[in-house]
PDB file of C-alpha atoms in Angstrom:
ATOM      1  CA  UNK A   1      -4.978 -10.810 -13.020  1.00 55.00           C
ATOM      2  CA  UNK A   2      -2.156 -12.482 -10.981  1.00 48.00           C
ATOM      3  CA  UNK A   3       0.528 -11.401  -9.014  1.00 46.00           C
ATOM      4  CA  UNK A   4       3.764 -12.927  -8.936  1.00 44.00           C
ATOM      5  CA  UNK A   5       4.902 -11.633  -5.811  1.00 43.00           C
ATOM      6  CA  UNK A   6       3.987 -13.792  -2.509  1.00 40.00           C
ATOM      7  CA  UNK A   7       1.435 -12.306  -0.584  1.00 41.00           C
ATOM      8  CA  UNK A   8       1.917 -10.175   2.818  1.00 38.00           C
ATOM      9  CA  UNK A   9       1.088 -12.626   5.199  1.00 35.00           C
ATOM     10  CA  UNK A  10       2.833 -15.214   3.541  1.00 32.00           C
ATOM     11  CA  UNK A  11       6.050 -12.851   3.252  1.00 36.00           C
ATOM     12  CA  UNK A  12       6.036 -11.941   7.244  1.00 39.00           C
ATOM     13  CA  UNK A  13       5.079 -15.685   8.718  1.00 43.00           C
ATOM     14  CA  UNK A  14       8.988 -16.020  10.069  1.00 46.00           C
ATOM     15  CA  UNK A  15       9.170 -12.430  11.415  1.00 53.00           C
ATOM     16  CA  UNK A  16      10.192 -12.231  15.348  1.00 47.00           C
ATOM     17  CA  UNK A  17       7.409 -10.702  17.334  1.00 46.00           C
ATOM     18  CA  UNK A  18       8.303  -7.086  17.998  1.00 43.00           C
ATOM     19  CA  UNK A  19       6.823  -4.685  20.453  1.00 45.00           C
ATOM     20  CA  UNK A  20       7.152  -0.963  20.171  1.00 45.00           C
ATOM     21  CA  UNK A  21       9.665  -1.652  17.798  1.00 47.00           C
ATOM     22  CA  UNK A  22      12.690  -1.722  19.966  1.00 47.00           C
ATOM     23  CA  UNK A  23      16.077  -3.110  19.550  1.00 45.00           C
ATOM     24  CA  UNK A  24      19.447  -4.156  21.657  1.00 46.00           C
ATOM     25  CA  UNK A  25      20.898  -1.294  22.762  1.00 44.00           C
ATOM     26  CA  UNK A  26      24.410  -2.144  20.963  1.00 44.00           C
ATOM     27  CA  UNK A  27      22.686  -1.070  17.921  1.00 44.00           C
ATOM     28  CA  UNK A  28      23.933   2.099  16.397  1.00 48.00           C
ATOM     29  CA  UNK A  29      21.292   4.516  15.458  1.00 52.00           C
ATOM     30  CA  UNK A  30      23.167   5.863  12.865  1.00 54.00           C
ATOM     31  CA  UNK A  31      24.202   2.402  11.356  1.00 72.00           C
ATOM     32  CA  UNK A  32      23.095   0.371   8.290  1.00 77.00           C
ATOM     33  CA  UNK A  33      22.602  -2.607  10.230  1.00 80.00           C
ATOM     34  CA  UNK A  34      19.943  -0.545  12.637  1.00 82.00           C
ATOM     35  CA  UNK A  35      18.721   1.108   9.966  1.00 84.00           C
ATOM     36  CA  UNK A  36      18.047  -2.508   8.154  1.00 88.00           C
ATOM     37  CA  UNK A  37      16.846  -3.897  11.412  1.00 89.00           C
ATOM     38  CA  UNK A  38      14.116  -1.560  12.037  1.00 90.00           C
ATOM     39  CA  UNK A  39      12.869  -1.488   8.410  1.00 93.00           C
ATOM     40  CA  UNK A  40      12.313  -5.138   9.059  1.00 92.00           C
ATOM     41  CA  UNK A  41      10.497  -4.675  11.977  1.00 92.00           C
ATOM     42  CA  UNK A  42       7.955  -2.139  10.543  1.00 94.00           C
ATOM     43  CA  UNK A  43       7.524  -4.576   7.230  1.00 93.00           C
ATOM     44  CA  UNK A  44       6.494  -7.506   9.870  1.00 92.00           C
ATOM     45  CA  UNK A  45       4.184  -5.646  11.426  1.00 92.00           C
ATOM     46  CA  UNK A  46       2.361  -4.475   8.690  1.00 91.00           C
ATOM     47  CA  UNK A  47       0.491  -8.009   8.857  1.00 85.00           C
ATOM     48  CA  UNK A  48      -1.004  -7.273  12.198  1.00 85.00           C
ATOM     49  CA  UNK A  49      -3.136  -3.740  10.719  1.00 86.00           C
ATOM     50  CA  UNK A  50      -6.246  -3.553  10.280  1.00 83.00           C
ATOM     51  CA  UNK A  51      -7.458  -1.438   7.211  1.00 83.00           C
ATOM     52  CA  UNK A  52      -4.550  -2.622   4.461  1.00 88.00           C
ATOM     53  CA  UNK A  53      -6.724  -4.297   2.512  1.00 89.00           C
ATOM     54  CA  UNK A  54      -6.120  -3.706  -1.382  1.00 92.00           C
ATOM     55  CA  UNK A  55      -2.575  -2.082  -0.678  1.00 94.00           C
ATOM     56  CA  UNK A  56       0.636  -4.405  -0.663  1.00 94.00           C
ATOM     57  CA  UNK A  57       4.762  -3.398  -0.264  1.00 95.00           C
ATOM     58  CA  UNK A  58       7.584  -5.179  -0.465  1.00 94.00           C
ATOM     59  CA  UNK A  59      11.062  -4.089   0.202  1.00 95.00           C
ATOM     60  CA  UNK A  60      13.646  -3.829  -2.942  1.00 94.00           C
ATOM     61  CA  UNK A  61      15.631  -7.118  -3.083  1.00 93.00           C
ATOM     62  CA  UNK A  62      18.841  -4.217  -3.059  1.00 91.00           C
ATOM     63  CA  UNK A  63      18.096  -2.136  -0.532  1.00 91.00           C
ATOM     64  CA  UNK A  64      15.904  -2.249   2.659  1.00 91.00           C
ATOM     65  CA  UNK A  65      15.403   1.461   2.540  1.00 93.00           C
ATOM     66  CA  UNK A  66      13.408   1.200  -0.779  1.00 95.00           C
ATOM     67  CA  UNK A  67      10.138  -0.248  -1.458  1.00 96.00           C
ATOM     68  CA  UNK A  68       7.593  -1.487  -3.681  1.00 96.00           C
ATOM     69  CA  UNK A  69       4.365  -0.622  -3.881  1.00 96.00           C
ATOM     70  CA  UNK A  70       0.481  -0.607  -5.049  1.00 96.00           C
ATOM     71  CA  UNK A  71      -2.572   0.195  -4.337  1.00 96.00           C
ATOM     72  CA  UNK A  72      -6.151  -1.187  -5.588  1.00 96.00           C
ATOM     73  CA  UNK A  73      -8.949   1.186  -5.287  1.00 96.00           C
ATOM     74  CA  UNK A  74     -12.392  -0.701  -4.511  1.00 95.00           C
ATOM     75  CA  UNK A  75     -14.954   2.413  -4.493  1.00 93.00           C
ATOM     76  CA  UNK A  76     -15.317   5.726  -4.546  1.00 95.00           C
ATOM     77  CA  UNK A  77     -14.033   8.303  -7.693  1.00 96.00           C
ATOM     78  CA  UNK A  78     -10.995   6.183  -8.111  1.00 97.00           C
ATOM     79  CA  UNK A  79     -12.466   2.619  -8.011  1.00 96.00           C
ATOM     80  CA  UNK A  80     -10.856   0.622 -10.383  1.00 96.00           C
ATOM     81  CA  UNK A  81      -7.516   2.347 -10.012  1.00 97.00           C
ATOM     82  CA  UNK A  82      -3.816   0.182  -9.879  1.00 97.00           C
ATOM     83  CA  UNK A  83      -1.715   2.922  -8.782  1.00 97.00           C
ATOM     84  CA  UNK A  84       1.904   1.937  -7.807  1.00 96.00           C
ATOM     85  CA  UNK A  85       3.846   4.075  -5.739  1.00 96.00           C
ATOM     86  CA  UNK A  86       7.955   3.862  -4.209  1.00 96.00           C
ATOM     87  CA  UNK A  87       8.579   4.312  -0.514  1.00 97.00           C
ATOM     88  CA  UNK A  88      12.015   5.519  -0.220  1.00 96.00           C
ATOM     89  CA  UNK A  89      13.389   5.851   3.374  1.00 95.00           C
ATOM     90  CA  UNK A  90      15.841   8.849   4.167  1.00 91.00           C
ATOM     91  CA  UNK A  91      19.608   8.360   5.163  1.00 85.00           C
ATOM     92  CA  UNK A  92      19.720   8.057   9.287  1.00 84.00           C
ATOM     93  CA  UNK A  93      16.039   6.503   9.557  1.00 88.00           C
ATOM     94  CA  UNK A  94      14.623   6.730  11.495  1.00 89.00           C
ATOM     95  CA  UNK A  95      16.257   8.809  14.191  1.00 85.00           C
ATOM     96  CA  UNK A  96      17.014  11.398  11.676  1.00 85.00           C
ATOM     97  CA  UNK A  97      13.770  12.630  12.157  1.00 90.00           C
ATOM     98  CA  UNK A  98      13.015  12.873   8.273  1.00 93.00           C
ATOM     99  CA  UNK A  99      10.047  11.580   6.872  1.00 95.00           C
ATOM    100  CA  UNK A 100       9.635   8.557   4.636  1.00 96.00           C
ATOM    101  CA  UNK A 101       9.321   9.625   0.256  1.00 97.00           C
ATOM    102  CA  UNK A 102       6.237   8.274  -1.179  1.00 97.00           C
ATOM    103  CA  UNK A 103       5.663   8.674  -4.797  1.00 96.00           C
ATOM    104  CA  UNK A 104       3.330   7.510  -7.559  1.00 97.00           C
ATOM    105  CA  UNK A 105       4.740   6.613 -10.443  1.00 93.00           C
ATOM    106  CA  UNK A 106       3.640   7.617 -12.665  1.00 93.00           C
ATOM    107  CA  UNK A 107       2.152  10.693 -11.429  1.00 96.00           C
ATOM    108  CA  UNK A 108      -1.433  10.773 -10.418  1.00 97.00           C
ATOM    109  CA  UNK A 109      -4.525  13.438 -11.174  1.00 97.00           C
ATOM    110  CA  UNK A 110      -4.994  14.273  -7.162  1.00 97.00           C
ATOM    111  CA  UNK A 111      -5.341  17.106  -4.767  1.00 96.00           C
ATOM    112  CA  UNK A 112      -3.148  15.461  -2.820  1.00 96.00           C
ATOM    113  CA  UNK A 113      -0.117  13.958  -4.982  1.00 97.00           C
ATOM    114  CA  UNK A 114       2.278  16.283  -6.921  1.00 97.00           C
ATOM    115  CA  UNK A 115       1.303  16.373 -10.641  1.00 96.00           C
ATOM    116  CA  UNK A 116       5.086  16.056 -11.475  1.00 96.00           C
ATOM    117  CA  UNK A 117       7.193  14.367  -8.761  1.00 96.00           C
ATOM    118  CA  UNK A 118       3.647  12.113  -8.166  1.00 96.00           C
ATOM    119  CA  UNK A 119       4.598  12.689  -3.851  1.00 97.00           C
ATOM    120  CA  UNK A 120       2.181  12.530  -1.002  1.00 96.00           C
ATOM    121  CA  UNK A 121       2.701  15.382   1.211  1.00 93.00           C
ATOM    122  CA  UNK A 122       3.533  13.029   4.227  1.00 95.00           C
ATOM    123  CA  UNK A 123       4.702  16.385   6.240  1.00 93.00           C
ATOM    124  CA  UNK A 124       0.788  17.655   6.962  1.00 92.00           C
ATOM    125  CA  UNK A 125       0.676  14.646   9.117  1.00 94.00           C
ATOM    126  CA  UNK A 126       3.985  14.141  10.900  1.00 94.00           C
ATOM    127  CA  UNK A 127       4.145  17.916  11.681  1.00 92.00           C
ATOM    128  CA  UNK A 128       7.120  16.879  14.338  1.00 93.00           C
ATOM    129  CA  UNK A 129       9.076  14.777  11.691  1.00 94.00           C
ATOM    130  CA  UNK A 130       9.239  10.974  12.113  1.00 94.00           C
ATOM    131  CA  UNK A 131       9.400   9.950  15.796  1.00 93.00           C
ATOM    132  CA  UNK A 132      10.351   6.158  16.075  1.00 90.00           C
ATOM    133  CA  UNK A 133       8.234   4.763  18.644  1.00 89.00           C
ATOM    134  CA  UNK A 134       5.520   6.739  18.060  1.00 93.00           C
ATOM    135  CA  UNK A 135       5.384   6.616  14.034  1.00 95.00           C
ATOM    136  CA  UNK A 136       5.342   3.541  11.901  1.00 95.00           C
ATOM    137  CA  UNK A 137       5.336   2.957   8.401  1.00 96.00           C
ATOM    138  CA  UNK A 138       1.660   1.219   8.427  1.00 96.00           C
ATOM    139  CA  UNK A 139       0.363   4.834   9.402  1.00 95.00           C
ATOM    140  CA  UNK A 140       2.038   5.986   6.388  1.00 96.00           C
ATOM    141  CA  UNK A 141       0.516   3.595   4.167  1.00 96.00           C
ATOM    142  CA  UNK A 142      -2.998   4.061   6.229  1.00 95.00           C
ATOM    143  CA  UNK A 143      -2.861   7.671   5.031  1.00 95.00           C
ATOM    144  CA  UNK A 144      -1.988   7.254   1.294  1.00 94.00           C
ATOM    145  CA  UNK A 145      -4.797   4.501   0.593  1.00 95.00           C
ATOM    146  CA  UNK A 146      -7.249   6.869   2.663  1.00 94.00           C
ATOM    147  CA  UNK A 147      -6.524   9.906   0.107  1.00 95.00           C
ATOM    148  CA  UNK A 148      -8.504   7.820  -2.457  1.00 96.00           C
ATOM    149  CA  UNK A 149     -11.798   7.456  -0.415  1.00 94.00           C
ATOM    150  CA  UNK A 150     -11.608  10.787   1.524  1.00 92.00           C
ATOM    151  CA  UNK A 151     -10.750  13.977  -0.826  1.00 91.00           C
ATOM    152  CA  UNK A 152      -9.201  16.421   1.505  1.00 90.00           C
ATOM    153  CA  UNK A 153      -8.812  19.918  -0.214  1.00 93.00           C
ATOM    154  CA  UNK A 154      -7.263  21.780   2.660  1.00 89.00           C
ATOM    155  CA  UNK A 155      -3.261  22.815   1.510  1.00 91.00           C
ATOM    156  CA  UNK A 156      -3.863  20.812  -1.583  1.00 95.00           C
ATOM    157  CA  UNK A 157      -0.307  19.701  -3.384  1.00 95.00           C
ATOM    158  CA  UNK A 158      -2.219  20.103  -7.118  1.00 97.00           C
ATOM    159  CA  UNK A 159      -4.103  23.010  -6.666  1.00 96.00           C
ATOM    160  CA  UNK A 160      -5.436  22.951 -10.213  1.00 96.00           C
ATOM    161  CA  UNK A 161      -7.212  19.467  -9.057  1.00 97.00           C
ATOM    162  CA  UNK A 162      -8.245  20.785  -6.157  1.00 96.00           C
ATOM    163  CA  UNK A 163     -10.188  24.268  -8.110  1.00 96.00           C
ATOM    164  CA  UNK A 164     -11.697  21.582 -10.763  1.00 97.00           C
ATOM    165  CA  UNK A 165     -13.070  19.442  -7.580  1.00 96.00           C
ATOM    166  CA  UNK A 166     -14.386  22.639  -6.654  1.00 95.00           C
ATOM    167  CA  UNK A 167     -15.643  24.447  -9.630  1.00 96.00           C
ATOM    168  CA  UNK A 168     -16.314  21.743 -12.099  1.00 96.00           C
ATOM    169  CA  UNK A 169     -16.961  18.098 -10.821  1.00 95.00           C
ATOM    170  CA  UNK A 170     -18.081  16.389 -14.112  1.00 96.00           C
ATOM    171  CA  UNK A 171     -14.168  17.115 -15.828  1.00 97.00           C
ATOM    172  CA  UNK A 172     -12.869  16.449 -12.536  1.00 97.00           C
ATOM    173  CA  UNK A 173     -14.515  12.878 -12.876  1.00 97.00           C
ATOM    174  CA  UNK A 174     -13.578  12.402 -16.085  1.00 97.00           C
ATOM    175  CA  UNK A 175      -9.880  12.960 -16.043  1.00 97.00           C
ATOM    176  CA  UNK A 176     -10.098  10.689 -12.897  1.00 97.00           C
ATOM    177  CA  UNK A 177     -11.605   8.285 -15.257  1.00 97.00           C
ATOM    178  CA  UNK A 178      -8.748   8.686 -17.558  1.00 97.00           C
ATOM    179  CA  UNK A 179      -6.449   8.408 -14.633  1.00 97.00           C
ATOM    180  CA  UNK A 180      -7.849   5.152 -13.443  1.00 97.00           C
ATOM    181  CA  UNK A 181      -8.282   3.738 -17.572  1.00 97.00           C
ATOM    182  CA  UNK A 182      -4.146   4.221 -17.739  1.00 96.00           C
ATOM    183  CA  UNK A 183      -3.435   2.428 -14.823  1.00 96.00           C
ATOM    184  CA  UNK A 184      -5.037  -0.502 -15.532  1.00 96.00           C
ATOM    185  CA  UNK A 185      -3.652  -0.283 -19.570  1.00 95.00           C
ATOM    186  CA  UNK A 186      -0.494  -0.056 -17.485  1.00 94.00           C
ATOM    187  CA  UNK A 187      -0.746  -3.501 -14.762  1.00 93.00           C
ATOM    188  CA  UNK A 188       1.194  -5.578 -17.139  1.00 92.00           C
ATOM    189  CA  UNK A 189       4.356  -3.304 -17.533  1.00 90.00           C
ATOM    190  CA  UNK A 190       7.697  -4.366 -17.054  1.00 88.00           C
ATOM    191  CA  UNK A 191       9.211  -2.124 -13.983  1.00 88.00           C
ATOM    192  CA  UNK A 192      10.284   1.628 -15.091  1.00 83.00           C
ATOM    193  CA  UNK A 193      14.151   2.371 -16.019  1.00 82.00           C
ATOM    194  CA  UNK A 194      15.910   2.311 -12.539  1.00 82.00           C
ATOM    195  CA  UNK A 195      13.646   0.051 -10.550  1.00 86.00           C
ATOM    196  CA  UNK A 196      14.149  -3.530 -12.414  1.00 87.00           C
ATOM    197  CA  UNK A 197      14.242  -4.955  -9.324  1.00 91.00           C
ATOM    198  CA  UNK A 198      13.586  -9.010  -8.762  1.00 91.00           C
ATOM    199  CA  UNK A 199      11.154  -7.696  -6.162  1.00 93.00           C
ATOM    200  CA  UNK A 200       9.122  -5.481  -8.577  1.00 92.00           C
ATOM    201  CA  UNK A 201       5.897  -6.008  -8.238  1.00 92.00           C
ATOM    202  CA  UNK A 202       4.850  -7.612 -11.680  1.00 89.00           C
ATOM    203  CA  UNK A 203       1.081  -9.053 -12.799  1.00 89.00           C
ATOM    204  CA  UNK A 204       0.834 -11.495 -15.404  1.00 87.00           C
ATOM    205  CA  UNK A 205      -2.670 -11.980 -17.223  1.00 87.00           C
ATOM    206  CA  UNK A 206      -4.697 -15.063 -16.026  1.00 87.00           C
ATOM    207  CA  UNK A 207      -3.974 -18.246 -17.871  1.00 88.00           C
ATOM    208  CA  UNK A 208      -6.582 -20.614 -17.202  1.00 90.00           C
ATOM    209  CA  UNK A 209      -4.055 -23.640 -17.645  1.00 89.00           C
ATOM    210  CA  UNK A 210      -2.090 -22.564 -14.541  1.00 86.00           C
ATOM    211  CA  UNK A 211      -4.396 -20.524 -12.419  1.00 88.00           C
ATOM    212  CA  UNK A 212      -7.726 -22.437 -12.785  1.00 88.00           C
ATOM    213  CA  UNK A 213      -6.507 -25.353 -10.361  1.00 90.00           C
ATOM    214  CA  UNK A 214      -5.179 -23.004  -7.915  1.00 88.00           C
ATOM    215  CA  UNK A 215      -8.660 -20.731  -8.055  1.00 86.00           C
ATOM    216  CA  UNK A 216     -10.626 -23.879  -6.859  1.00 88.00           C
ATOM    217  CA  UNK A 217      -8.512 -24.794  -4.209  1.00 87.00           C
ATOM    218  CA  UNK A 218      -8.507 -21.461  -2.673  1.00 85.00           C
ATOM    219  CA  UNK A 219     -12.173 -21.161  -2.947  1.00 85.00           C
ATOM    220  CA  UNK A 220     -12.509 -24.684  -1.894  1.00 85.00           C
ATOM    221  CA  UNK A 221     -13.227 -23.755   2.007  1.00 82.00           C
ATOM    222  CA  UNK A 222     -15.756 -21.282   1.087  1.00 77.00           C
ATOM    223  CA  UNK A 223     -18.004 -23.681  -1.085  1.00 77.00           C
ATOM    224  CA  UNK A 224     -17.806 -26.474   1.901  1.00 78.00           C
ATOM    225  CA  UNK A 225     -18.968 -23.961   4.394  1.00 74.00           C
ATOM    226  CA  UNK A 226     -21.708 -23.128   1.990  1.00 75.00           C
ATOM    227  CA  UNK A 227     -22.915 -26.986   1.200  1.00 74.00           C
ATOM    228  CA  UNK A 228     -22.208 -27.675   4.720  1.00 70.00           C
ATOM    229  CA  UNK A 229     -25.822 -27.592   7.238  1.00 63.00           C
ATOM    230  CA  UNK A 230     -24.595 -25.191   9.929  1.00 53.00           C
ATOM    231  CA  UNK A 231     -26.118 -23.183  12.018  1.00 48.00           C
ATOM    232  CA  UNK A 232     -26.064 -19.739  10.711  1.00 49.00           C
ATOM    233  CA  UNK A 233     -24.155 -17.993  13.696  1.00 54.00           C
ATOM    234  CA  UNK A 234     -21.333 -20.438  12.862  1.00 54.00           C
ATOM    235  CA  UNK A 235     -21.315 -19.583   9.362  1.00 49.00           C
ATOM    236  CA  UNK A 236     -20.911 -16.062  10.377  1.00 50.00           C
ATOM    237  CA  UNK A 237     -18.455 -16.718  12.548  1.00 51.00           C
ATOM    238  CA  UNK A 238     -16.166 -17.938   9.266  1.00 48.00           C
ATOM    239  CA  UNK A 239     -16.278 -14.881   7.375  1.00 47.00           C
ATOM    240  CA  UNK A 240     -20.062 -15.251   6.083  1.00 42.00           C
ATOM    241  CA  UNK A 241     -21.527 -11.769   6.395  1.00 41.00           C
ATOM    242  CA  UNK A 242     -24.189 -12.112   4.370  1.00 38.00           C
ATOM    243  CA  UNK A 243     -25.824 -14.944   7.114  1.00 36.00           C
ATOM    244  CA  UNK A 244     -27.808 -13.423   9.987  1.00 36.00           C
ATOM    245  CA  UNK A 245     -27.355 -14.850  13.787  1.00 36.00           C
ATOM    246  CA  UNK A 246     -30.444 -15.692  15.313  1.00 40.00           C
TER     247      UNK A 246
END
């Protein structure tokens, strides 16, 4: 499987360092520019959290306040799972004080995600609305890929998920399995009616012609370090886990 949109580090390279996301105070609050300013911001600093890994966004080549979204589950009930999702940002973010939309699409068997709209109740966790300062977008996406490894059945959004969890794990399982079977049938769709957007996050299938050369050049580091006759601790200290310090 390959993606054709850049990567996240790759995307927020030329992004001015920010701290506490503040801005000049001749910005508006209220005005698009702010509004577009801040969004940027938060998308540059998703780069510097920890705990992303498997879940990638990129803002809507129209519109700063909507983005694009997926998430790849690596264990747990929904391993295997491509689930995309749209983060939509409210009018006056984010002094408004309203929370950021985040939906699956399409809608996903959760206790957690609305079995029609496919939304994450973001609310349970900014009980004081969105504070700016104090909130950030890469909380929000912390807390939708942790709903996959965690299930939390307190003020569930499906709570006919939530009684099967309880009452009957094998067909809870097995629709899950179902769940996570259509999203991968689905990787290679085109984007949905109202979101062909250049910025879409599209896959296309591997093509060993193309991608084979590229493959061995990214894995080329990793197979020197290997051949290579280090000591152990300073194959650990590139990224070798596996290798034991003395």
């Amino acid at each position: 499987m390959n993606t054709s949109t850049p990567n996240r580090s790759v995307i927020t390279d030329n992004c001015p360092p920010v701290r506490n996301n503040q801005l000049p105070s001749h910005f508006s609050l209220l005005s698009p520019l702010f509004r577009e300013s801040y969004l940027t911001a938060e998308y540059c600093m998703l780069s510097n959290q920890p705990k992303l890994g498997g879940i990638y966004v990129i803002p809507s080549s129209q519109s700063p306040s909507l983005w694009f979204g997926v998430v790849f589950v690596h264990h747990g009930l929904y391993q295997g799972g491509v689930f995309r999702f749209i983060l939509k940002f409210p009018d006056y973010f984010p002094d408004s004080g309203q929370i950021p939309v985040l939906s699956f699409h399409p809608p996903i068997f959760h206790p957690q995600i609305h079995p029609t709209k496919g939304t994450v109740d973001l609310k349970r966790y900014f009980r004081h609305g969105w504070i700016r300062g104090n909130n950030h977008v890469w909380q929000v996406l912390k807390i939708v890929k942790s709903i996959f490894y965690k299930m939390d059945l307190s003020h569930p959004v499906d709570k006919s998920a939530a009684e099967m969890f309880e009452v009957n794990q094998e067909n809870f399982i097995a629709k899950v399995q179902q769940e996570v079977d259509l999203s991968v049938s689905r990787v290679y769709d085109e984007p949905p009616d109202g979101y062909k957007d250049p910025h879409y996050i599209r896959f296309s299938k591997y093509d060993s012609s193309l991608h084979d050369n590229i493959r061995a050049k990214a894995l080329q580091p990793l197979f020197n370090v290997l051949k290579s006759p280090v000591r152990s601790d300073e194959a650990a200290k590139k990224g070798l886990s596996f290798m034991s310090t003395p």
